[in-house]
Coordinates of C-alpha atoms in Angstrom, one line a residue:
Chain E
X1 CA -29.6 13.1 -14.6
X2 CA -33.2 12.1 -15.2
X3 CA -35.4 10.7 -12.5
X4 CA -36.4 7.4 -14.1
X5 CA -36.4 4.4 -11.7
X6 CA -33.6 1.9 -12.0
X7 CA -34.5 -1.6 -10.9
X8 CA -32.0 -4.0 -9.4
X9 CA -32.6 -6.3 -12.3
X10 CA -31.0 -3.9 -14.6
X11 CA -27.6 -4.1 -12.9
X12 CA -24.8 -5.2 -15.1
X13 CA -23.2 -7.8 -12.9
X14 CA -20.2 -8.3 -15.1
X15 CA -19.4 -4.6 -14.7
X16 CA -19.8 -4.7 -10.9
X17 CA -17.5 -7.8 -10.8
X18 CA -14.9 -5.9 -12.8
X19 CA -15.0 -3.0 -10.4
X20 CA -14.6 -5.4 -7.5
X21 CA -11.5 -6.9 -9.2
X22 CA -10.0 -3.5 -9.4
X23 CA -10.8 -2.7 -5.7
X24 CA -13.3 0.0 -6.5
X25 CA -15.9 -0.2 -3.8
X26 CA -18.7 1.9 -5.3
X27 CA -21.1 0.6 -2.7
X28 CA -19.3 2.4 0.1
X29 CA -20.6 5.8 -1.2
X30 CA -22.9 7.6 1.2
X31 CA -23.3 10.6 -1.1
X32 CA -21.5 13.3 0.8
X33 CA -20.6 15.0 -2.4
X34 CA -17.0 15.9 -1.6
X35 CA -15.9 14.2 -4.9
X36 CA -18.2 16.5 -7.0
X37 CA -17.5 19.7 -5.1
X38 CA -13.7 19.5 -5.4
X39 CA -13.7 18.4 -9.1
X40 CA -11.9 21.0 -11.2
X41 CA -13.6 20.0 -14.4
X42 CA -17.1 19.5 -12.8
X43 CA -18.5 22.6 -14.6
X44 CA -18.1 20.8 -17.9
X45 CA -19.5 17.4 -16.9
X46 CA -22.9 16.0 -17.9
X47 CA -22.8 13.6 -15.0
X48 CA -21.2 14.9 -11.8
X49 CA -18.7 12.7 -10.0
X50 CA -21.1 11.5 -7.3
X51 CA -23.6 10.6 -10.0
X52 CA -21.0 8.5 -11.7
X53 CA -20.3 6.6 -8.5
X54 CA -24.0 6.1 -7.9
X55 CA -24.8 4.9 -11.4
X56 CA -21.8 2.6 -11.2
X57 CA -23.2 1.1 -7.9
X58 CA -26.5 0.6 -9.8
X59 CA -24.6 -1.2 -12.5
X60 CA -25.6 1.3 -15.1
X61 CA -22.7 0.8 -17.4
X62 CA -24.3 1.9 -20.6
X63 CA -25.2 5.4 -19.4
X64 CA -21.7 5.8 -18.0
X65 CA -20.0 4.7 -21.2
X66 CA -22.0 7.2 -23.2
X67 CA -21.3 10.1 -20.9
X68 CA -19.0 13.1 -21.6
X69 CA -17.7 12.9 -18.0
X70 CA -15.6 9.8 -18.5
X71 CA -13.6 11.6 -21.2
X72 CA -13.5 15.0 -19.6
X73 CA -12.1 13.7 -16.3
X74 CA -8.5 14.8 -16.2
X75 CA -7.3 12.1 -13.8
X76 CA -6.2 14.8 -11.2
X77 CA -7.1 12.4 -8.4
X78 CA -8.8 15.1 -6.3
X79 CA -12.0 13.0 -5.8
X80 CA -10.4 9.8 -4.7
X81 CA -8.0 11.6 -2.4
X82 CA -10.9 13.4 -0.6
X83 CA -13.4 10.6 -0.5
X84 CA -14.0 9.8 3.2
X85 CA -14.6 6.2 2.2
X86 CA -11.5 5.8 0.1
X87 CA -13.4 4.9 -3.0
X88 CA -11.0 4.7 -5.9
X89 CA -13.0 7.0 -8.2
X90 CA -10.0 7.7 -10.6
X91 CA -9.7 3.9 -11.1
X92 CA -13.5 3.8 -11.8
X93 CA -13.0 6.4 -14.5
X94 CA -10.1 4.4 -15.9
X95 CA -12.2 1.2 -16.0
X96 CA -15.1 3.1 -17.7
X97 CA -12.8 4.6 -20.4
X98 CA -11.2 1.3 -21.1
X99 CA -14.5 -0.5 -21.3
X100 CA -15.9 2.2 -23.7
X101 CA -12.9 1.7 -26.0
X102 CA -12.9 -2.1 -25.9
X103 CA -16.7 -2.1 -26.6
X104 CA -16.3 0.4 -29.4
X105 CA -18.8 2.8 -27.8
X106 CA -18.9 6.1 -29.8
X107 CA -17.3 8.6 -27.5
X108 CA -19.2 11.7 -26.5
X109 CA -15.9 13.6 -26.7
X110 CA -14.2 12.1 -29.7
X111 CA -11.2 14.3 -29.7
X112 CA -10.1 13.1 -26.3
X113 CA -9.7 9.4 -27.1
X114 CA -8.2 10.5 -30.4
X115 CA -5.5 12.3 -28.4
X116 CA -4.9 9.3 -26.2
X117 CA -4.6 7.1 -29.3
X118 CA -2.1 9.4 -30.9
X119 CA 0.0 9.6 -27.8
X120 CA 0.0 5.9 -27.2
X121 CA 0.7 5.3 -30.9
X122 CA 3.8 7.3 -30.6
X123 CA 5.0 5.3 -27.6
X124 CA 4.2 2.0 -29.1
X125 CA 6.3 2.9 -32.1
X126 CA 9.4 4.5 -30.5
X127 CA 9.2 3.6 -26.8
X128 CA 9.1 7.3 -25.9
X129 CA 6.7 10.1 -26.8
X130 CA 7.7 12.1 -29.8
X131 CA 5.6 15.3 -29.8
X132 CA 5.7 16.4 -33.5
X133 CA 4.7 12.9 -34.7
X134 CA 2.0 12.6 -32.1
X135 CA 0.6 16.1 -32.9
X136 CA 0.4 15.4 -36.6
X137 CA -1.3 12.1 -36.0
X138 CA -3.8 13.7 -33.6
X139 CA -4.6 16.5 -36.1
X140 CA -5.5 14.0 -38.8
X141 CA -7.5 11.8 -36.4
X142 CA -9.4 14.6 -34.7
X143 CA -9.9 16.7 -37.8
X144 CA -8.7 19.7 -35.7
X145 CA -6.2 20.8 -38.3
X146 CA -5.9 24.5 -37.6
X147 CA -6.2 24.6 -33.8
X148 CA -3.0 25.7 -31.9
X149 CA -1.1 26.4 -35.1
X150 CA 0.5 29.5 -33.6
X151 CA 1.3 27.8 -30.3
X152 CA 2.9 24.9 -32.2
X153 CA 5.1 27.2 -34.2
X154 CA 6.1 29.2 -31.1
X155 CA 7.1 26.0 -29.3
X156 CA 8.9 24.8 -32.3
X157 CA 10.9 28.0 -32.7
X158 CA 11.8 27.9 -29.0
X159 CA 13.3 24.4 -29.6
X160 CA 10.6 22.7 -27.4
X161 CA 9.7 20.2 -30.1
X162 CA 12.4 17.9 -31.3
X163 CA 12.6 17.1 -35.0
X164 CA 13.4 13.5 -34.8
X165 CA 12.1 10.7 -32.5
X166 CA 14.4 8.9 -30.1
X167 CA 14.0 5.2 -30.6
X168 CA 14.8 3.0 -27.7
X169 CA 16.7 -0.3 -27.9
X170 CA 14.0 -2.4 -26.2
X171 CA 11.3 -1.8 -28.8
X172 CA 10.5 -5.5 -28.9
X173 CA 9.4 -5.4 -25.3
X174 CA 7.3 -2.3 -25.9
X175 CA 5.6 -4.0 -28.9
X176 CA 4.9 -7.0 -26.6
X177 CA 3.3 -4.7 -24.1
X178 CA 1.1 -3.1 -26.7
X179 CA 0.1 -6.4 -28.3
X180 CA -1.9 -7.2 -25.2
X181 CA 0.4 -9.0 -22.8
X182 CA -1.6 -10.0 -19.7
X183 CA -4.9 -9.8 -21.5
X184 CA -4.6 -13.4 -22.5
X185 CA -6.1 -14.0 -19.1
X186 CA -9.2 -11.8 -19.9
X187 CA -8.5 -9.0 -17.5
Chain D
X1 CA 25.7 10.4 -3.7
X2 CA 24.5 8.3 -6.6
X3 CA 20.9 8.3 -7.9
X4 CA 19.2 6.6 -10.8
X5 CA 17.6 9.2 -13.0
X6 CA 14.4 9.0 -14.9
X7 CA 13.9 12.1 -17.0
X8 CA 10.8 11.1 -18.8
X9 CA 9.7 12.2 -22.3
X10 CA 8.8 15.8 -21.6
X11 CA 12.3 16.5 -20.4
X12 CA 13.6 15.5 -23.8
X13 CA 11.1 17.8 -25.6
X14 CA 8.9 20.6 -24.3
X15 CA 10.8 20.7 -21.0
X16 CA 14.4 20.2 -22.3
X17 CA 15.5 23.1 -20.2
X18 CA 14.1 21.5 -17.1
X19 CA 16.4 18.5 -17.7
X20 CA 19.4 20.8 -18.1
X21 CA 18.7 22.6 -14.9
X22 CA 18.2 19.4 -12.9
X23 CA 21.5 18.1 -14.2
X24 CA 23.3 21.4 -13.6
X25 CA 22.2 21.7 -9.9
X26 CA 22.8 18.0 -9.1
X27 CA 26.3 18.3 -10.3
X28 CA 26.9 21.3 -8.0
X29 CA 25.3 19.4 -5.1
X30 CA 27.7 16.5 -5.7
X31 CA 24.8 14.2 -6.8
X32 CA 25.8 11.7 -9.4
X33 CA 22.8 11.0 -11.7
X34 CA 22.9 7.8 -13.6
X35 CA 20.2 7.7 -16.3
X36 CA 18.1 4.5 -16.2
X37 CA 19.5 2.7 -19.3
X38 CA 17.2 2.6 -22.3
X39 CA 14.2 3.9 -20.2
X40 CA 10.8 4.1 -21.9
X41 CA 7.8 6.4 -21.6
X42 CA 5.8 5.7 -18.4
X43 CA 2.6 6.2 -20.4
X44 CA 1.2 9.1 -18.2
X45 CA -1.6 9.8 -18.4
X46 CA -3.1 8.3 -21.6
X47 CA -2.0 4.7 -20.9
X48 CA -3.5 4.2 -17.4
X49 CA -6.5 6.2 -18.4
X50 CA -7.4 3.9 -21.3
X51 CA -5.6 0.6 -20.8
X52 CA -4.8 -0.9 -17.4
X53 CA -2.3 -3.5 -18.6
X54 CA -0.3 -1.1 -20.8
X55 CA -0.5 1.6 -18.0
X56 CA 1.1 -0.8 -15.6
X57 CA 3.6 -2.5 -17.9
X58 CA 5.2 0.6 -19.3
X59 CA 6.4 2.0 -15.9
X60 CA 7.1 -1.6 -14.8
X61 CA 9.8 -2.0 -17.4
X62 CA 11.6 1.1 -16.0
X63 CA 11.4 -0.1 -12.4
X64 CA 12.9 -3.4 -13.4
X65 CA 15.8 -1.6 -15.2
X66 CA 16.3 0.5 -12.1
X67 CA 16.1 -2.6 -9.8
X68 CA 19.3 -3.8 -11.3
X69 CA 21.1 -0.5 -10.5
X70 CA 19.7 -0.4 -6.9
X71 CA 19.9 3.3 -6.3
X72 CA 17.0 5.5 -5.3
X73 CA 15.3 6.9 -8.4
X74 CA 15.1 10.7 -8.9
X75 CA 12.1 11.8 -11.0
X76 CA 11.6 15.5 -12.1
X77 CA 8.2 15.0 -13.8
X78 CA 5.2 14.8 -11.4
X79 CA 3.2 12.6 -13.8
X80 CA 6.1 10.1 -14.3
X81 CA 6.7 10.1 -10.6
X82 CA 3.1 9.2 -9.8
X83 CA 3.0 6.4 -12.4
X84 CA 6.3 4.9 -11.2
X85 CA 5.1 5.0 -7.6
X86 CA 1.7 3.4 -8.6
X87 CA 3.4 0.6 -10.5
X88 CA 6.0 0.1 -7.7
X89 CA 3.2 -0.3 -5.1
X90 CA 1.1 -2.6 -7.3
X91 CA 4.2 -4.8 -8.1
X92 CA 5.2 -5.1 -4.5
X93 CA 1.8 -6.3 -3.6
X94 CA 1.5 -9.0 -6.2
X95 CA 4.5 -9.5 -8.5
X96 CA 3.2 -12.9 -9.7
X97 CA 0.2 -11.3 -11.3
X98 CA 2.6 -9.2 -13.4
X99 CA 4.8 -12.2 -14.3
X100 CA 7.6 -11.2 -12.0
X101 CA 9.1 -13.8 -9.6
X102 CA 10.5 -11.6 -6.9
X103 CA 10.1 -7.8 -6.6
X104 CA 11.5 -6.3 -3.4
X105 CA 13.8 -3.4 -4.3
X106 CA 15.3 -1.3 -1.5
X107 CA 15.1 1.9 -3.6
X108 CA 12.9 4.9 -2.9
X109 CA 11.2 6.8 -5.7
X110 CA 11.9 10.5 -5.1
X111 CA 10.1 13.4 -6.7
X112 CA 12.5 16.2 -7.2
X113 CA 11.1 18.8 -4.9
X114 CA 10.6 16.6 -1.9
X115 CA 14.3 15.6 -2.5
X116 CA 15.6 19.1 -2.8
X117 CA 13.5 20.5 0.0
X118 CA 14.7 18.0 2.7
X119 CA 16.6 19.9 5.3
X120 CA 20.2 18.8 4.4
X121 CA 19.8 19.4 0.7
X122 CA 18.0 22.7 1.4
X123 CA 20.9 23.9 3.6
X124 CA 23.4 22.9 0.9
X125 CA 21.4 24.8 -1.7
X126 CA 21.3 27.9 0.5
X127 CA 25.0 27.7 1.2
X128 CA 25.8 27.7 -2.6
X129 CA 23.5 30.6 -3.5
X130 CA 25.7 33.3 -5.1
X131 CA 22.8 35.7 -5.9
X132 CA 19.8 35.6 -3.7
X133 CA 16.5 36.2 -5.5
X134 CA 15.6 39.1 -3.2
X135 CA 12.2 40.6 -3.7
X136 CA 10.9 38.0 -6.2
X137 CA 7.3 37.1 -5.1
X138 CA 6.5 33.6 -6.1
X139 CA 3.3 31.6 -6.1
X140 CA 4.3 28.0 -5.6
X141 CA 2.2 25.8 -7.8
X142 CA 2.1 22.0 -7.2
X143 CA -0.7 20.8 -9.4
X144 CA -1.8 17.2 -8.9
X145 CA 0.4 14.3 -9.4
X146 CA 3.3 14.8 -7.1
X147 CA 0.7 14.9 -4.3
X148 CA -2.4 12.8 -5.2
X149 CA -3.4 10.3 -4.4
X150 CA -1.2 10.2 -1.2
X151 CA -1.9 6.4 -1.1
X152 CA 0.2 6.4 -4.2
X153 CA 2.7 9.3 -3.7
X154 CA 3.3 9.0 0.0
X155 CA 3.2 12.8 0.1
X156 CA 2.8 13.8 3.8
X157 CA 1.0 17.1 3.2
X158 CA -1.1 16.6 0.1
X159 CA -3.5 19.5 0.8
X160 CA -1.0 21.9 2.4
X161 CA 2.4 21.0 0.8
X162 CA 5.5 23.2 1.5
X163 CA 8.4 21.7 -0.5
X164 CA 8.3 24.4 -3.1
X165 CA 8.0 27.1 -0.5
X166 CA 11.0 25.8 1.2
X167 CA 13.0 25.7 -2.0
X168 CA 12.0 29.2 -3.0
X169 CA 12.9 30.5 0.5
X170 CA 16.3 28.7 0.2
X171 CA 17.2 30.8 -2.9
X172 CA 16.1 34.0 -1.2
X173 CA 12.7 34.6 -3.0
X174 CA 9.5 35.1 -1.1
X175 CA 6.6 32.6 -1.4
X176 CA 3.1 34.2 -1.3
X177 CA 0.1 32.7 0.5
X178 CA -2.5 31.8 -2.2
X179 CA -5.5 29.6 -2.9
X180 CA -4.7 27.5 -6.0
X181 CA -1.5 25.7 -5.1
X182 CA -2.9 22.2 -5.6
X183 CA -5.6 22.8 -8.2
X184 CA -5.5 20.9 -11.5
X185 CA -4.6 22.9 -14.7
X186 CA -6.1 20.1 -16.9
X187 CA -2.8 19.5 -18.7
X188 CA -4.0 16.1 -19.9
X189 CA -6.9 17.8 -21.8
X190 CA -5.0 20.8 -23.1
X191 CA -4.8 19.6 -26.7
X192 CA -8.3 18.1 -27.1
X193 CA -10.2 20.7 -25.0
X194 CA -8.1 24.0 -24.9
X195 CA -11.2 25.8 -23.8
X196 CA -11.2 23.9 -20.5
X197 CA -7.5 24.4 -20.1
X198 CA -7.9 28.2 -20.7
X199 CA -10.5 28.5 -18.0
X200 CA -8.6 26.5 -15.4
X201 CA -5.4 28.3 -16.2
X202 CA -7.2 31.7 -15.9
X203 CA -8.5 30.7 -12.4
X204 CA -5.0 29.8 -11.4
X205 CA -3.2 32.9 -12.7
X206 CA -5.9 35.3 -11.5
X207 CA -5.5 33.8 -8.0
X208 CA -1.7 34.1 -8.1
X209 CA -1.9 37.7 -9.2
X210 CA -4.5 38.5 -6.5
X211 CA -1.9 37.2 -4.0
X212 CA 0.7 39.6 -5.4
X213 CA 2.9 37.0 -7.2
X214 CA 5.3 38.0 -9.9
X215 CA 5.6 34.5 -11.2
X216 CA 4.7 30.9 -10.6
X217 CA 7.1 28.1 -9.7
X218 CA 6.3 24.5 -10.4
X219 CA 7.9 21.0 -10.4
X220 CA 5.7 19.6 -13.1
X221 CA 6.6 19.9 -16.8
X222 CA 3.0 19.5 -17.9
X223 CA 1.8 22.3 -15.6
X224 CA 4.7 24.5 -16.8
X225 CA 3.9 24.2 -20.5
X226 CA 0.1 24.3 -20.0
X227 CA -0.1 27.3 -17.6
X228 CA 2.3 29.4 -19.7
X229 CA 0.7 28.5 -23.1
X230 CA -3.0 28.8 -22.1
X231 CA -2.9 32.3 -20.6
X232 CA -5.1 34.5 -22.8
X233 CA -3.5 37.9 -22.6
X234 CA -4.8 41.2 -23.9
X235 CA -2.3 43.5 -25.5
X236 CA -1.7 45.5 -22.3
X237 CA -1.9 42.6 -20.0
X238 CA 1.2 41.1 -18.4
X239 CA 1.3 37.3 -18.1
X240 CA 2.8 35.3 -15.3
X241 CA 5.9 33.2 -16.3
X242 CA 6.1 29.7 -14.8
X243 CA 9.6 28.8 -13.7
X244 CA 10.8 25.4 -12.8
X245 CA 12.1 25.2 -9.2
X246 CA 15.4 23.9 -10.5
X247 CA 15.6 26.9 -12.9
X248 CA 15.5 29.3 -10.0
X249 CA 18.0 27.3 -8.0
X250 CA 20.4 27.2 -11.0
X251 CA 20.1 31.0 -11.5
X252 CA 20.6 31.7 -7.8
X253 CA 23.6 29.3 -7.6
X254 CA 25.4 30.4 -10.7
X255 CA 24.4 34.1 -10.4
X256 CA 23.4 34.2 -14.1
X257 CA 20.2 33.7 -16.0
X258 CA 21.3 32.9 -19.5
X259 CA 19.5 34.6 -22.4
X260 CA 18.8 31.1 -24.0
X261 CA 17.0 30.1 -20.8
X262 CA 15.0 33.4 -20.7
X263 CA 13.9 32.7 -24.3
X264 CA 12.6 29.2 -23.5
X265 CA 9.5 30.8 -21.9
X266 CA 6.3 31.5 -23.8
X267 CA 5.5 34.3 -21.3
X268 CA 8.2 36.9 -20.7
X269 CA 10.6 35.9 -17.9
X270 CA 11.9 39.5 -17.5
X271 CA 10.9 39.5 -13.8
X272 CA 13.7 37.1 -13.0
X273 CA 16.2 38.9 -15.2
X274 CA 15.3 42.1 -13.4
X275 CA 15.7 40.7 -9.9
X276 CA 19.1 39.2 -10.9
X277 CA 20.2 42.6 -12.2
X278 CA 19.0 44.4 -9.1
X279 CA 20.7 41.9 -6.8
X280 CA 23.9 42.5 -8.7
X281 CA 23.5 46.3 -8.4
X282 CA 22.9 46.1 -4.7
X283 CA 25.9 44.0 -4.2
X284 CA 28.1 46.4 -6.1
X285 CA 26.7 49.3 -4.0
X286 CA 27.5 47.5 -0.8
X287 CA 31.1 47.1 -1.9

């Protein structure tokens, strides 16, 4: 993180309001560093977890949305569990990823949101995840055509990937969920 | 005893054998599993990571379906368990926000190993063991989502859990003391960033080997697939198989470890086959 000053006037108030609505009290952080020290992916982050919390408290949405960290976070919940002030850091990460996608911010780790998109695409279509369809879709979206070919074949030969999707009866309900139910109220 | 059962998508695909072992042992323990009718994917973890409404409404549909049946819900997948618990708590707090009039179900949502490790069920499992897994040294691996965040999971010992150790002991194997029981394996990143998964899996398997373990045991289908598939082994190097807790119980109860089940592993499961054969030989010797 660079050392440039951040003035209170640069705070994105809408972003801070959003965090409040999701019960993420970033202002409770006293920078003990337990979140960063226990993070299993921390070695790969550009912003460590505590920096994310601090930048969030400063309302620095843009820097956060452009970071690698928000995509590399694996949602293991170690940080939030160990935070002495019960700051919901995993929810903060969820909010940041969702904002980045809604705003169309070019992701620093494009393969990761591509994976999420392929997985959710499979569910929105069938109601349950169908791995082969999801993997094929991800390969095309991410451009990672050759990665894990051998593993995929091994798993297929061991009967771990089913050939056809299971389509649930309540697909109309699933479609309704994916068409933005609840978001009519701008949340 | 009747339970609603939520298998989740992994147990229809990459962890199909997990589903079979759960059903097999529940039948032997006189537990009647009733699948939640027309259940859907809970969305873990992509849904809640990128879309709050979808991440809430997917598990919510399953909870409302189970509400009608009324029984406690048994969940073998740690990720599904965590999402169902999170949605259940959120809904109880404010059903109106989620367009539900009344939501006050009497059911508990049970993750499989806390259910199997409770003292009554554990004793029942022990009493039905036909071949104790003597000498099998096991590193019990919990991963993340059956434990964290305890505000969601209600796990009593999230840093020092012992459910898997209790189960492993009940079937006669020996749990080892080791360091990485609750570390993340980065299953949710395994497709997009296999390099990260390989590093985390290496840390986990090196730690387990250092403690003298022959194998890992888990109760999470994501961990099982990820930790077996991301081990980078040299030609001479032996990998660590990752068994499901229910797989060990099924083997110990039935006294057999079918070839089909052995072959479902990406890392050789010979260590369990060997222990089963040794136990059988010792038994014959004793007679």
